[in-house]
Amino acid sequence: EPEVTQTPSHQVTQMGQEVILRCVPISNHLYFYWYRQILGQKVEFLVSFYNNEISEKSEIFDDQFSVERPDGSNFTLKIRSTKLEDSAMYFCASTLSRQETQYFGPGTRLLVL
Amino acid sequence: DQQVKQNSPSLSVQEGRISILNCDYTNSMFDYFLWYKKYPAEGPTFLISISSIKDKNEDGRFTVFLNKSAKHLSLHIVPSQPGDSAVYFCAASAGAGNMLTFGGGTRLMVKP
């Protein structure tokens, strides 16, 4: 069964460093999302992406965050200058159309020291 | 932000019995509701969904009920199995495919 994949599974970085989290959505999907879950808190929406544009973003998704679909398969989340509070599990999701269910990847655990 | 709330952080059920997980929401714009199951160190796995035009949707052992007037949904698992032990999240969106707003999760433990 097709699935969303994410790399790396774990990333440790120093505060102020840039990180790029990678996702390979399900191959024929067209809508892509990033969510995060800080330890002990709810899963929170960050951003949605369609047709090479951000279609929706939350207040969490400030100028230090960016997303890109650099080729036909990858979908990336970049955090330009990481902060301690960026430590979280980051989940990528994709869906074929807006009427379909979002399918999630296994997540990347980011730890900012 | 408490737009979607799961008031029970945990639930323990005997194998073979019914598990009922509850979820409340406040945003009247939500019209699409989902349940996800999550194991530690994994992403949420989709279980079942329901749109606001329905009040019940069934898929095998899983049934979701939606009470729009009460802004309440529930997930019934019958019969419960030890492999169902996980954290269950309800999520809602204003339109399928839009951003999901998640509840805090309920940890279900099914005892053999």
XYZ file of N, CA, C and O in Angstrom, chain A residues 31 33 35 37 41-45 48 56-58 89 91 95 97-107 109, chain B residues 1-5 32 34 36 38 41-46 49 89 94-104:
224
model
N -2.149 17.400 -2.796
C -2.229 18.352 -1.697
C -1.295 17.865 -0.588
O -1.310 16.684 -0.236
N 0.768 18.704 3.295
C 0.580 19.388 4.571
C 1.761 19.097 5.495
O 2.388 18.034 5.415
N 2.348 19.209 9.761
C 1.811 19.365 11.115
C 2.968 19.133 12.079
O 3.989 18.536 11.727
N 3.800 18.163 16.456
C 3.289 17.827 17.785
C 4.416 18.017 18.785
O 5.378 17.232 18.806
N 1.592 17.791 23.794
C 0.577 18.711 23.290
C -0.155 18.119 22.084
O 0.124 17.001 21.657
N -1.104 18.884 21.557
C -1.895 18.407 20.422
C -1.085 18.454 19.134
O -0.115 19.206 19.012
N -1.537 17.695 18.159
C -1.030 17.838 16.799
C -1.562 19.165 16.248
O -2.769 19.437 16.325
N -0.648 19.979 15.703
C -1.036 21.320 15.233
C -0.727 21.462 13.745
O 0.358 21.087 13.282
N -1.623 22.075 13.033
C -1.436 22.351 11.613
C -0.392 23.468 11.426
O -0.393 24.465 12.156
N -0.440 24.138 4.415
C -0.877 23.274 3.318
C -0.368 23.858 2.009
O -0.146 25.083 1.887
N -2.784 27.482 2.668
C -3.242 27.859 3.997
C -2.070 27.729 4.967
O -1.234 26.840 4.804
N -1.972 28.608 5.941
C -0.932 28.459 6.951
C -1.453 28.943 8.283
O -2.347 29.793 8.361
N -0.875 28.393 9.343
C -1.289 28.776 10.690
C -0.381 29.903 11.188
O 0.643 30.237 10.566
N 7.722 16.644 17.096
C 7.565 15.703 15.987
C 6.918 16.465 14.848
O 5.907 17.145 15.043
N 5.100 16.083 11.223
C 4.430 15.119 10.362
C 4.076 15.753 9.022
O 3.542 16.864 8.976
N -2.845 14.222 0.321
C -4.149 13.751 -0.090
C -4.299 13.958 -1.585
O -3.666 14.852 -2.160
N -7.143 14.682 -3.330
C -7.966 15.841 -3.643
C -8.508 16.410 -2.347
O -8.357 15.809 -1.287
N -9.142 17.534 -2.409
C -9.640 18.177 -1.194
C -10.786 17.390 -0.574
O -11.137 17.622 0.574
N -11.343 16.467 -1.317
C -12.432 15.659 -0.764
C -11.925 14.370 -0.135
O -12.702 13.560 0.337
N -10.637 14.175 -0.156
C -10.070 12.930 0.340
C -9.439 13.101 1.717
O -9.141 14.203 2.164
N -9.199 11.973 2.345
C -8.589 11.942 3.666
C -7.092 12.240 3.586
O -6.438 11.859 2.620
N -6.573 12.905 4.589
C -5.134 13.151 4.669
C -4.436 11.931 5.270
O -4.846 11.420 6.312
N -3.381 11.497 4.593
C -2.585 10.366 5.061
C -1.241 10.881 5.552
O -0.582 11.655 4.863
N -0.846 10.410 6.730
C 0.315 10.950 7.421
C 1.537 10.058 7.279
O 1.438 8.837 7.216
N 2.707 10.698 7.280
C 3.961 9.984 7.360
C 4.300 9.654 8.809
O 3.583 10.053 9.722
N 5.426 8.948 9.019
C 5.799 8.499 10.358
C 6.375 9.599 11.241
O 6.501 9.422 12.447
N 6.736 10.724 10.643
C 7.225 11.846 11.432
C 8.732 11.938 11.504
O 9.456 10.951 11.305
N 11.436 13.428 14.326
C 11.586 14.000 15.673
C 12.744 14.982 15.639
O 13.894 14.591 15.400
N -6.444 27.007 22.496
C -7.323 26.647 21.396
C -7.978 25.299 21.727
O -7.341 24.283 21.691
N -9.259 25.344 22.035
C -9.958 24.122 22.443
C -11.095 23.830 21.485
O -12.170 23.401 21.906
N -10.901 24.051 20.213
C -11.978 23.846 19.260
C -12.389 22.390 19.169
O -13.533 22.082 18.831
N -11.446 21.497 19.393
C -11.738 20.063 19.402
C -11.182 19.507 20.704
O -10.012 19.711 21.016
N -12.044 18.837 21.437
C -11.653 18.407 22.765
C -12.005 16.941 23.002
O -13.110 16.490 22.702
N -16.433 18.098 8.531
C -15.805 16.833 8.176
C -14.987 16.397 9.371
O -14.187 17.183 9.904
N -12.786 13.160 11.467
C -11.997 11.956 11.247
C -11.512 11.416 12.583
O -11.348 12.162 13.557
N -8.178 9.179 13.930
C -6.871 8.617 13.637
C -6.410 7.828 14.855
O -6.720 8.158 15.996
N -2.862 6.286 16.693
C -1.426 6.561 16.670
C -0.697 5.682 17.666
O -1.036 5.641 18.855
N 5.968 6.779 18.270
C 7.004 6.913 17.236
C 6.476 6.634 15.825
O 7.263 6.333 14.917
N 5.173 6.703 15.631
C 4.600 6.576 14.297
C 3.685 7.761 14.023
O 3.271 8.474 14.936
N 3.361 7.947 12.753
C 2.409 8.988 12.411
C 0.978 8.532 12.627
O 0.718 7.337 12.775
N 0.041 9.475 12.672
C -1.373 9.107 12.792
C -1.827 8.252 11.606
O -1.484 8.561 10.460
N -2.563 7.207 11.897
C -3.100 6.322 10.864
C -4.599 6.543 10.773
O -5.308 6.434 11.774
N -5.077 6.833 9.574
C -6.489 7.104 9.383
C -7.336 5.872 9.688
O -7.003 4.755 9.282
N -13.926 8.267 8.809
C -14.342 9.663 8.752
C -15.852 9.748 8.591
O -16.520 8.753 8.289
N -7.014 9.916 18.114
C -7.248 11.345 17.955
C -8.479 11.570 17.109
O -8.639 10.938 16.056
N -13.043 22.279 8.279
C -14.130 22.989 7.600
C -13.968 22.687 6.121
O -13.318 23.434 5.403
N -14.519 21.552 5.711
C -14.320 21.103 4.343
C -13.230 20.053 4.280
O -12.141 20.256 4.819
N -13.529 18.940 3.659
C -12.534 17.871 3.525
C -11.327 18.419 2.776
O -11.472 19.136 1.793
N -10.155 18.082 3.255
C -8.944 18.535 2.595
C -8.386 19.821 3.164
O -7.251 20.185 2.864
N -9.170 20.496 3.970
C -8.649 21.685 4.633
C -7.870 21.291 5.875
O -7.830 20.135 6.267
N -7.263 22.268 6.506
C -6.442 21.983 7.674
C -7.252 21.227 8.722
O -8.436 21.499 8.923
N -6.584 20.272 9.357
C -7.218 19.500 10.408
C -6.927 20.131 11.763
O -5.791 20.535 12.029
N -7.946 20.197 12.601
C -7.780 20.599 13.990
C -7.973 19.353 14.834
O -9.011 18.694 14.734
N -6.965 19.037 15.639
C -6.959 17.789 16.378
C -7.396 17.988 17.825
O -7.152 19.036 18.433
N -7.995 16.936 18.375
C -8.187 16.848 19.810
C -6.900 16.386 20.474
O -5.908 16.068 19.801
N -6.916 16.329 21.789
C -5.715 15.992 22.545
C -5.401 14.505 22.608
O -4.325 14.121 23.056
